[in-house]
PDB file of C-alpha atoms in Angstrom:
ATOM      1  CA  MET A   1      83.236  75.141 133.052  1.00 51.00           C
ATOM      2  CA  PRO A   2      81.138  75.519 129.562  1.00 59.00           C
ATOM      3  CA  ASN A   3      78.690  78.496 129.112  1.00 77.00           C
ATOM      4  CA  PRO A   4      75.069  77.153 129.379  1.00 90.00           C
ATOM      5  CA  ILE A   5      73.442  79.798 127.221  1.00 92.00           C
ATOM      6  CA  PHE A   6      73.592  77.681 124.113  1.00 89.00           C
ATOM      7  CA  SER A   7      72.404  73.972 125.729  1.00 90.00           C
ATOM      8  CA  ASN A   8      69.712  76.545 128.128  1.00 92.00           C
ATOM      9  CA  MET A   9      68.626  77.977 124.385  1.00 93.00           C
ATOM     10  CA  LEU A  10      68.896  74.932 122.420  1.00 92.00           C
ATOM     11  CA  SER A  11      66.466  72.884 125.141  1.00 93.00           C
ATOM     12  CA  ARG A  12      63.895  75.055 124.391  1.00 94.00           C
ATOM     13  CA  TYR A  13      62.572  72.699 121.133  1.00 93.00           C
ATOM     14  CA  GLU A  14      61.714  69.130 120.409  1.00 91.00           C
ATOM     15  CA  MET A  15      64.720  67.545 118.657  1.00 90.00           C
ATOM     16  CA  ARG A  16      63.850  64.104 117.662  1.00 90.00           C
ATOM     17  CA  THR A  17      64.747  64.142 114.311  1.00 89.00           C
ATOM     18  CA  LYS A  18      67.654  65.137 112.393  1.00 86.00           C
ATOM     19  CA  ASP A  19      65.982  68.375 110.523  1.00 87.00           C
ATOM     20  CA  GLU A  20      64.561  69.124 113.838  1.00 90.00           C
ATOM     21  CA  LYS A  21      68.036  69.444 115.466  1.00 89.00           C
ATOM     22  CA  GLN A  22      69.096  71.723 112.250  1.00 87.00           C
ATOM     23  CA  ASN A  23      66.339  73.836 112.419  1.00 90.00           C
ATOM     24  CA  ALA A  24      66.850  74.709 116.249  1.00 92.00           C
ATOM     25  CA  THR A  25      70.266  74.634 115.853  1.00 89.00           C
ATOM     26  CA  HIS A  26      69.856  77.149 112.841  1.00 89.00           C
ATOM     27  CA  GLU A  27      67.541  79.310 114.802  1.00 94.00           C
ATOM     28  CA  VAL A  28      69.255  79.309 118.173  1.00 93.00           C
ATOM     29  CA  MET A  29      72.231  81.189 116.143  1.00 91.00           C
ATOM     30  CA  GLN A  30      70.284  83.038 114.049  1.00 94.00           C
ATOM     31  CA  GLU A  31      69.063  84.675 117.641  1.00 96.00           C
ATOM     32  CA  ILE A  32      72.494  85.319 119.006  1.00 95.00           C
ATOM     33  CA  ALA A  33      73.593  87.247 115.623  1.00 94.00           C
ATOM     34  CA  LEU A  34      70.625  89.147 115.941  1.00 97.00           C
ATOM     35  CA  ALA A  35      72.124  89.888 119.746  1.00 97.00           C
ATOM     36  CA  ALA A  36      75.749  90.916 118.723  1.00 96.00           C
ATOM     37  CA  LEU A  37      73.725  92.764 115.710  1.00 97.00           C
ATOM     38  CA  TYR A  38      72.425  94.643 118.417  1.00 98.00           C
ATOM     39  CA  ARG A  39      75.191  94.782 120.338  1.00 97.00           C
ATOM     40  CA  ALA A  40      76.672  96.425 117.216  1.00 97.00           C
ATOM     41  CA  GLY A  41      74.111  99.041 116.588  1.00 98.00           C
ATOM     42  CA  PHE A  42      73.545  97.878 113.525  1.00 97.00           C
ATOM     43  CA  PHE A  43      70.115  98.350 114.054  1.00 98.00           C
ATOM     44  CA  ASP A  44      70.352 102.510 114.037  1.00 97.00           C
ATOM     45  CA  ARG A  45      71.388 101.701 110.479  1.00 97.00           C
ATOM     46  CA  ALA A  46      68.892  98.452 109.031  1.00 97.00           C
ATOM     47  CA  ALA A  47      65.937  96.778 110.068  1.00 98.00           C
ATOM     48  CA  PHE A  48      65.615  92.723 109.523  1.00 97.00           C
ATOM     49  CA  TYR A  49      63.002  91.245 106.922  1.00 96.00           C
ATOM     50  CA  GLY A  50      62.118  87.981 105.442  1.00 94.00           C
ATOM     51  CA  GLY A  51      60.998  84.269 106.203  1.00 94.00           C
ATOM     52  CA  THR A  52      63.320  84.030 109.217  1.00 95.00           C
ATOM     53  CA  CYS A  53      62.516  87.325 110.644  1.00 97.00           C
ATOM     54  CA  LEU A  54      58.740  86.742 110.715  1.00 97.00           C
ATOM     55  CA  ARG A  55      59.471  83.359 111.999  1.00 96.00           C
ATOM     56  CA  ILE A  56      61.797  84.539 115.728  1.00 97.00           C
ATOM     57  CA  LEU A  57      59.283  87.566 116.033  1.00 97.00           C
ATOM     58  CA  TYR A  58      56.175  87.238 114.751  1.00 96.00           C
ATOM     59  CA  GLY A  59      55.373  83.405 115.070  1.00 94.00           C
ATOM     60  CA  LEU A  60      55.852  81.875 112.194  1.00 96.00           C
ATOM     61  CA  GLN A  61      55.268  78.013 112.547  1.00 94.00           C
ATOM     62  CA  ARG A  62      57.939  77.017 110.409  1.00 95.00           C
ATOM     63  CA  PHE A  63      61.812  77.451 110.686  1.00 94.00           C
ATOM     64  CA  SER A  64      64.001  79.535 108.078  1.00 92.00           C
ATOM     65  CA  GLU A  65      67.701  79.298 107.472  1.00 86.00           C
ATOM     66  CA  ASP A  66      68.995  83.195 106.221  1.00 89.00           C
ATOM     67  CA  MET A  67      68.927  86.421 107.945  1.00 92.00           C
ATOM     68  CA  ASP A  68      67.088  89.294 105.349  1.00 92.00           C
ATOM     69  CA  PHE A  69      68.492  93.206 106.599  1.00 94.00           C
ATOM     70  CA  SER A  70      67.725  95.936 104.652  1.00 94.00           C
ATOM     71  CA  LEU A  71      68.946  99.378 105.346  1.00 95.00           C
ATOM     72  CA  LEU A  72      66.760 102.075 106.857  1.00 97.00           C
ATOM     73  CA  GLN A  73      68.761 103.855 104.038  1.00 94.00           C
ATOM     74  CA  ALA A  74      70.272 103.326 100.884  1.00 92.00           C
ATOM     75  CA  ASP A  75      74.403 103.534 101.180  1.00 91.00           C
ATOM     76  CA  GLU A  76      76.647 102.271  99.575  1.00 85.00           C
ATOM     77  CA  SER A  77      79.351 102.888 101.431  1.00 89.00           C
ATOM     78  CA  PHE A  78      77.746 100.194 104.165  1.00 90.00           C
ATOM     79  CA  HIS A  79      80.617  97.138 104.759  1.00 89.00           C
ATOM     80  CA  LEU A  80      78.399  93.905 107.140  1.00 89.00           C
ATOM     81  CA  GLU A  81      81.842  93.602 107.400  1.00 89.00           C
ATOM     82  CA  ASN A  82      81.866  95.757 110.369  1.00 93.00           C
ATOM     83  CA  TYR A  83      80.095  93.815 111.968  1.00 93.00           C
ATOM     84  CA  PHE A  84      81.791  90.531 111.917  1.00 92.00           C
ATOM     85  CA  ASP A  85      84.508  91.398 114.936  1.00 93.00           C
ATOM     86  CA  ALA A  86      80.890  91.795 117.211  1.00 95.00           C
ATOM     87  CA  ILE A  87      78.926  88.347 115.733  1.00 92.00           C
ATOM     88  CA  ILE A  88      82.094  86.256 116.344  1.00 91.00           C
ATOM     89  CA  ALA A  89      83.189  87.741 119.964  1.00 94.00           C
ATOM     90  CA  GLU A  90      79.148  87.302 121.325  1.00 94.00           C
ATOM     91  CA  PHE A  91      79.596  83.609 120.296  1.00 90.00           C
ATOM     92  CA  LYS A  92      82.736  83.607 121.550  1.00 90.00           C
ATOM     93  CA  ALA A  93      81.480  84.780 124.658  1.00 92.00           C
ATOM     94  CA  ILE A  94      78.725  81.974 125.588  1.00 89.00           C
ATOM     95  CA  GLY A  95      81.854  79.219 124.013  1.00 86.00           C
ATOM     96  CA  ARG A  96      80.979  78.749 120.312  1.00 86.00           C
ATOM     97  CA  GLU A  97      83.966  78.868 117.651  1.00 84.00           C
ATOM     98  CA  ILE A  98      82.656  80.459 114.888  1.00 85.00           C
ATOM     99  CA  THR A  99      83.454  82.326 111.337  1.00 84.00           C
ATOM    100  CA  ILE A 100      81.932  84.299 109.172  1.00 86.00           C
ATOM    101  CA  THR A 101      82.933  84.931 104.702  1.00 83.00           C
ATOM    102  CA  ARG A 102      82.063  87.073 102.527  1.00 79.00           C
ATOM    103  CA  LYS A 103      80.507  85.546 100.106  1.00 73.00           C
ATOM    104  CA  GLU A 104      81.885  86.937  96.852  1.00 71.00           C
ATOM    105  CA  LYS A 105      80.149  88.922  94.278  1.00 64.00           C
ATOM    106  CA  LYS A 106      79.743  87.390  91.000  1.00 67.00           C
ATOM    107  CA  THR A 107      77.563  90.118  89.056  1.00 65.00           C
ATOM    108  CA  GLN A 108      77.701  93.516  90.830  1.00 64.00           C
ATOM    109  CA  THR A 109      73.886  94.017  93.290  1.00 69.00           C
ATOM    110  CA  ASN A 110      72.838  96.085  96.245  1.00 69.00           C
ATOM    111  CA  VAL A 111      73.222  93.237  98.396  1.00 72.00           C
ATOM    112  CA  GLU A 112      76.035  92.754 100.600  1.00 63.00           C
ATOM    113  CA  SER A 113      76.505  88.766 101.679  1.00 70.00           C
ATOM    114  CA  ALA A 114      78.259  86.808 103.962  1.00 72.00           C
ATOM    115  CA  PHE A 115      78.327  83.254 105.377  1.00 68.00           C
ATOM    116  CA  LEU A 116      78.066  82.538 108.750  1.00 63.00           C
ATOM    117  CA  LYS A 117      79.248  78.826 110.184  1.00 58.00           C
ATOM    118  CA  ASP A 118      79.205  77.051 113.488  1.00 51.00           C
ATOM    119  CA  THR A 119      82.601  75.792 113.503  1.00 42.00           C
ATOM    120  CA  THR A 120      82.573  74.561 117.490  1.00 39.00           C
ATOM    121  CA  GLU A 121      82.378  71.446 116.279  1.00 36.00           C
ATOM    122  CA  ILE A 122      81.498  68.777 113.539  1.00 30.00           C
ATOM    123  CA  TYR A 123      78.579  66.643 114.645  1.00 31.00           C
ATOM    124  CA  ASN A 124      76.718  63.345 113.331  1.00 27.00           C
ATOM    125  CA  LEU A 125      73.295  63.318 111.930  1.00 24.00           C
ATOM    126  CA  GLN A 126      71.893  59.771 111.830  1.00 24.00           C
ATOM    127  CA  PHE A 127      74.992  58.903 112.651  1.00 23.00           C
ATOM    128  CA  THR A 128      75.773  58.715 108.978  1.00 27.00           C
ATOM    129  CA  THR A 129      76.701  62.033 107.791  1.00 30.00           C
ATOM    130  CA  GLU A 130      79.419  65.123 109.110  1.00 31.00           C
ATOM    131  CA  ARG A 131      77.750  68.953 108.339  1.00 47.00           C
ATOM    132  CA  ASN A 132      78.525  71.801 109.496  1.00 61.00           C
ATOM    133  CA  VAL A 133      75.155  74.457 110.095  1.00 71.00           C
ATOM    134  CA  LYS A 134      75.643  77.545 107.620  1.00 81.00           C
ATOM    135  CA  ILE A 135      73.495  80.518 107.737  1.00 86.00           C
ATOM    136  CA  LYS A 136      73.607  83.391 104.797  1.00 88.00           C
ATOM    137  CA  ILE A 137      73.279  86.621 106.099  1.00 90.00           C
ATOM    138  CA  GLU A 138      71.995  89.378 103.123  1.00 91.00           C
ATOM    139  CA  VAL A 139      71.673  93.411 103.432  1.00 92.00           C
ATOM    140  CA  ASP A 140      70.222  95.100 101.073  1.00 92.00           C
ATOM    141  CA  THR A 141      72.222  98.525 101.031  1.00 91.00           C
ATOM    142  CA  GLN A 142      69.319 100.105  98.303  1.00 90.00           C
ATOM    143  CA  PRO A 143      65.941  98.830 100.301  1.00 91.00           C
ATOM    144  CA  PRO A 144      62.889  99.759  97.890  1.00 92.00           C
ATOM    145  CA  ALA A 145      61.384 102.683  99.633  1.00 91.00           C
ATOM    146  CA  GLY A 146      57.803 103.128 101.514  1.00 92.00           C
ATOM    147  CA  PHE A 147      58.197 100.974 104.609  1.00 96.00           C
ATOM    148  CA  ALA A 148      57.413 100.838 108.267  1.00 97.00           C
ATOM    149  CA  THR A 149      59.211  99.492 110.992  1.00 98.00           C
ATOM    150  CA  GLU A 150      59.172  98.821 114.533  1.00 98.00           C
ATOM    151  CA  HIS A 151      61.009  97.139 117.821  1.00 98.00           C
ATOM    152  CA  LYS A 152      60.869  93.663 119.186  1.00 98.00           C
ATOM    153  CA  LEU A 153      61.770  92.536 121.839  1.00 98.00           C
ATOM    154  CA  LEU A 154      63.728  89.476 122.559  1.00 97.00           C
ATOM    155  CA  MET A 155      65.156  88.026 125.409  1.00 96.00           C
ATOM    156  CA  LEU A 156      67.626  85.492 125.253  1.00 94.00           C
ATOM    157  CA  PRO A 157      70.214  85.466 124.537  1.00 95.00           C
ATOM    158  CA  PHE A 158      69.675  88.455 127.017  1.00 96.00           C
ATOM    159  CA  SER A 159      66.666  90.797 126.909  1.00 97.00           C
ATOM    160  CA  PHE A 160      67.478  93.177 123.396  1.00 98.00           C
ATOM    161  CA  MET A 161      65.624  94.778 120.868  1.00 98.00           C
ATOM    162  CA  VAL A 162      64.892  94.200 116.937  1.00 98.00           C
ATOM    163  CA  ARG A 163      63.960  96.795 114.481  1.00 98.00           C
ATOM    164  CA  CYS A 164      62.400  94.782 112.236  1.00 98.00           C
ATOM    165  CA  TYR A 165      59.890  95.521 109.336  1.00 98.00           C
ATOM    166  CA  THR A 166      55.800  95.995 109.946  1.00 98.00           C
ATOM    167  CA  LEU A 167      53.890  92.918 108.748  1.00 98.00           C
ATOM    168  CA  SER A 168      52.502  94.590 106.244  1.00 98.00           C
ATOM    169  CA  ASP A 169      55.903  95.334 104.651  1.00 98.00           C
ATOM    170  CA  LEU A 170      57.145  92.103 105.607  1.00 98.00           C
ATOM    171  CA  TYR A 171      53.860  91.157 103.708  1.00 98.00           C
ATOM    172  CA  ALA A 172      54.634  93.060 100.748  1.00 97.00           C
ATOM    173  CA  GLY A 173      58.040  92.167 100.090  1.00 95.00           C
ATOM    174  CA  LYS A 174      57.342  87.929 100.313  1.00 96.00           C
ATOM    175  CA  MET A 175      54.793  89.113  97.645  1.00 96.00           C
ATOM    176  CA  HIS A 176      57.399  90.442  95.104  1.00 94.00           C
ATOM    177  CA  ALA A 177      59.380  87.425  95.886  1.00 92.00           C
ATOM    178  CA  LEU A 178      56.849  84.966  95.308  1.00 92.00           C
ATOM    179  CA  LEU A 179      55.878  87.386  92.173  1.00 92.00           C
ATOM    180  CA  PHE A 180      59.217  87.685  90.592  1.00 89.00           C
ATOM    181  CA  ARG A 181      62.059  84.691  92.235  1.00 82.00           C
ATOM    182  CA  ASN A 182      64.185  83.823  89.761  1.00 77.00           C
ATOM    183  CA  TRP A 183      62.862  79.319  90.737  1.00 66.00           C
ATOM    184  CA  ARG A 184      65.664  77.508  88.361  1.00 65.00           C
ATOM    185  CA  ASN A 185      65.438  75.099  89.288  1.00 67.00           C
ATOM    186  CA  ARG A 186      63.379  74.768  92.669  1.00 77.00           C
ATOM    187  CA  VAL A 187      60.743  76.176  94.294  1.00 84.00           C
ATOM    188  CA  LYS A 188      60.234  77.729  96.424  1.00 88.00           C
ATOM    189  CA  GLY A 189      57.896  75.933  98.753  1.00 91.00           C
ATOM    190  CA  ARG A 190      58.328  78.048 101.972  1.00 93.00           C
ATOM    191  CA  ASP A 191      57.032  81.616 100.304  1.00 94.00           C
ATOM    192  CA  TRP A 192      53.810  79.915  99.798  1.00 96.00           C
ATOM    193  CA  TYR A 193      53.504  78.493 103.254  1.00 97.00           C
ATOM    194  CA  ASP A 194      53.985  82.422 104.457  1.00 97.00           C
ATOM    195  CA  PHE A 195      51.696  83.319 101.939  1.00 98.00           C
ATOM    196  CA  GLU A 196      48.971  81.695 103.541  1.00 98.00           C
ATOM    197  CA  TRP A 197      50.273  82.418 106.506  1.00 98.00           C
ATOM    198  CA  TYR A 198      49.414  86.280 105.865  1.00 98.00           C
ATOM    199  CA  VAL A 199      45.809  85.761 104.511  1.00 98.00           C
ATOM    200  CA  ARG A 200      44.705  83.416 107.516  1.00 97.00           C
ATOM    201  CA  ASN A 201      45.894  85.654 110.656  1.00 97.00           C
ATOM    202  CA  ASN A 202      44.330  88.527 108.206  1.00 97.00           C
ATOM    203  CA  ILE A 203      47.472  90.560 108.134  1.00 98.00           C
ATOM    204  CA  PRO A 204      46.541  93.396 105.221  1.00 98.00           C
ATOM    205  CA  LEU A 205      49.003  93.677 102.262  1.00 98.00           C
ATOM    206  CA  ASN A 206      50.659  97.136 102.226  1.00 98.00           C
ATOM    207  CA  PHE A 207      50.694  97.135  98.095  1.00 97.00           C
ATOM    208  CA  GLU A 208      52.388 101.204  97.912  1.00 96.00           C
ATOM    209  CA  HIS A 209      55.401  99.218  98.791  1.00 96.00           C
ATOM    210  CA  LEU A 210      55.050  96.320  96.327  1.00 96.00           C
ATOM    211  CA  LEU A 211      54.119  99.455  93.978  1.00 96.00           C
ATOM    212  CA  GLN A 212      57.831 100.339  94.982  1.00 94.00           C
ATOM    213  CA  ARG A 213      59.789  97.037  94.998  1.00 93.00           C
ATOM    214  CA  THR A 214      58.352  96.451  91.616  1.00 93.00           C
ATOM    215  CA  ALA A 215      59.044  99.469  90.362  1.00 92.00           C
ATOM    216  CA  GLN A 216      62.541 100.083  91.265  1.00 91.00           C
ATOM    217  CA  ILE A 217      63.945  96.353  90.468  1.00 88.00           C
ATOM    218  CA  ASN A 218      61.770  95.285  88.233  1.00 88.00           C
ATOM    219  CA  ALA A 219      61.261  98.614  86.321  1.00 88.00           C
ATOM    220  CA  ILE A 220      57.070  98.206  86.556  1.00 90.00           C
ATOM    221  CA  SER A 221      55.267 101.425  86.482  1.00 88.00           C
ATOM    222  CA  LYS A 222      53.418 101.577  88.850  1.00 85.00           C
ATOM    223  CA  ASN A 223      50.428 102.803  86.298  1.00 86.00           C
ATOM    224  CA  ASP A 224      50.993  99.154  85.484  1.00 89.00           C
ATOM    225  CA  PHE A 225      50.484  97.276  88.299  1.00 94.00           C
ATOM    226  CA  THR A 226      47.119  97.912  90.207  1.00 96.00           C
ATOM    227  CA  LYS A 227      45.757  95.136  92.358  1.00 97.00           C
ATOM    228  CA  GLU A 228      44.093  93.191  90.137  1.00 96.00           C
ATOM    229  CA  THR A 229      47.138  92.750  87.807  1.00 95.00           C
ATOM    230  CA  PHE A 230      49.079  91.862  90.987  1.00 97.00           C
ATOM    231  CA  LYS A 231      46.213  89.102  91.347  1.00 97.00           C
ATOM    232  CA  GLN A 232      45.989  88.232  87.726  1.00 97.00           C
ATOM    233  CA  LEU A 233      50.552  87.409  87.574  1.00 95.00           C
ATOM    234  CA  LEU A 234      49.500  85.768  91.167  1.00 96.00           C
ATOM    235  CA  LYS A 235      47.576  83.345  89.828  1.00 97.00           C
ATOM    236  CA  GLY A 236      48.474  82.904  87.011  1.00 96.00           C
ATOM    237  CA  ARG A 237      52.017  82.039  88.732  1.00 93.00           C
ATOM    238  CA  ILE A 238      50.082  79.573  90.727  1.00 95.00           C
ATOM    239  CA  LEU A 239      49.052  77.827  87.417  1.00 96.00           C
ATOM    240  CA  LYS A 240      51.817  77.272  86.523  1.00 93.00           C
ATOM    241  CA  THR A 241      53.045  75.877  89.939  1.00 93.00           C
ATOM    242  CA  ASP A 242      53.724  72.197  90.695  1.00 94.00           C
ATOM    243  CA  ILE A 243      52.258  71.575  94.253  1.00 95.00           C
ATOM    244  CA  ASN A 244      53.792  68.574  95.056  1.00 95.00           C
ATOM    245  CA  ALA A 245      57.318  71.127  94.626  1.00 94.00           C
ATOM    246  CA  VAL A 246      55.796  73.383  97.178  1.00 96.00           C
ATOM    247  CA  LYS A 247      54.944  70.856  99.477  1.00 97.00           C
ATOM    248  CA  ASN A 248      58.461  69.241  99.306  1.00 95.00           C
ATOM    249  CA  ASP A 249      60.465  72.295  99.604  1.00 94.00           C
ATOM    250  CA  VAL A 250      58.122  73.143 103.320  1.00 95.00           C
ATOM    251  CA  ARG A 251      58.171  69.856 104.655  1.00 95.00           C
ATOM    252  CA  PRO A 252      62.044  69.999 106.440  1.00 93.00           C
ATOM    253  CA  PHE A 253      60.419  72.945 107.845  1.00 94.00           C
ATOM    254  CA  ILE A 254      57.697  72.379 109.714  1.00 94.00           C
ATOM    255  CA  LYS A 255      56.334  69.729 112.644  1.00 90.00           C
ATOM    256  CA  ASN A 256      53.180  69.461 110.554  1.00 92.00           C
ATOM    257  CA  PRO A 257      52.981  68.353 107.151  1.00 94.00           C
ATOM    258  CA  ALA A 258      49.718  67.275 107.345  1.00 95.00           C
ATOM    259  CA  GLU A 259      48.396  70.847 107.551  1.00 95.00           C
ATOM    260  CA  MET A 260      49.368  70.365 103.827  1.00 97.00           C
ATOM    261  CA  ASP A 261      47.216  68.292 102.998  1.00 97.00           C
ATOM    262  CA  VAL A 262      44.732  71.013 101.769  1.00 97.00           C
ATOM    263  CA  TRP A 263      46.978  72.221  99.828  1.00 98.00           C
ATOM    264  CA  SER A 264      45.962  72.183  95.703  1.00 98.00           C
ATOM    265  CA  THR A 265      45.912  74.965  92.731  1.00 98.00           C
ATOM    266  CA  GLU A 266      42.308  75.396  93.702  1.00 98.00           C
ATOM    267  CA  TYR A 267      43.349  76.112  97.407  1.00 98.00           C
ATOM    268  CA  PHE A 268      45.406  79.072  96.688  1.00 98.00           C
ATOM    269  CA  LEU A 269      43.731  80.322  93.842  1.00 98.00           C
ATOM    270  CA  GLN A 270      41.421  80.902  96.000  1.00 98.00           C
ATOM    271  CA  VAL A 271      43.611  82.221  98.783  1.00 98.00           C
ATOM    272  CA  VAL A 272      44.493  84.941  95.999  1.00 98.00           C
ATOM    273  CA  ASP A 273      41.137  86.377  96.517  1.00 98.00           C
ATOM    274  CA  MET A 274      41.149  86.498 100.401  1.00 98.00           C
ATOM    275  CA  ILE A 275      43.833  88.750 100.203  1.00 98.00           C
ATOM    276  CA  GLN A 276      43.507  92.302 102.003  1.00 98.00           C
ATOM    277  CA  PHE A 277      44.641  95.933 101.670  1.00 98.00           C
ATOM    278  CA  LYS A 278      46.095  97.982 103.587  1.00 95.00           C
ATOM    279  CA  GLN A 279      44.233 101.062 103.676  1.00 89.00           C
TER     280      GLN A 279
END
């Protein structure tokens, strides 16, 4: 008899469209991967952060694709492959076959990357295209200092704890991405959605952790990066951003696109002025 856990976890979601089915499947796989990492002791060494963390553990109302982790302390000897067997075994226990492949680095970075792909079935979306679900997992092995963590409970596929960044530090990571992410040809509108969420929910930004990130990653002196400088840079980013491109990027990941109707350049400029800082 097939193990019902995967289908039971999927049954929590409305799946009326191909995007909703894709998002739900992604999220169930992410939760199972988190359970596997917990069972393997991963969270003794690392913490969950990023948009998927905000979605799964803090209730962000948008879906997310990738899984981002940070070691608690820098460790150049860390290898994500050491956890592959545990992840594969966790999926196999609920009747799902997956493959995990290491993402080969083109340039030397501090991030370990891998792709997790569900190979149990190739399913049809709208009965016209075949598509595998694939999740990118990244671990920062040389994380900036100055962040705090907490443990959050998940109850599926079993009850377990996930170590994650606190909201103020997640906020700092998001604002760093918003300011310094290399867009290339695509605006990451999900960053803007998350930024709005932090402000709406009165989350204080841990500016000290943001300073650690800009100092380590961007070689910007703390003396040259004040709260006022930060706001000016953020407003400059907004003025250069195509808000329609922002909306188009977010749309597949949210249930109610109408919540973006108010979005405009002026809207986000005013949101910047509402940022609160952690004391």
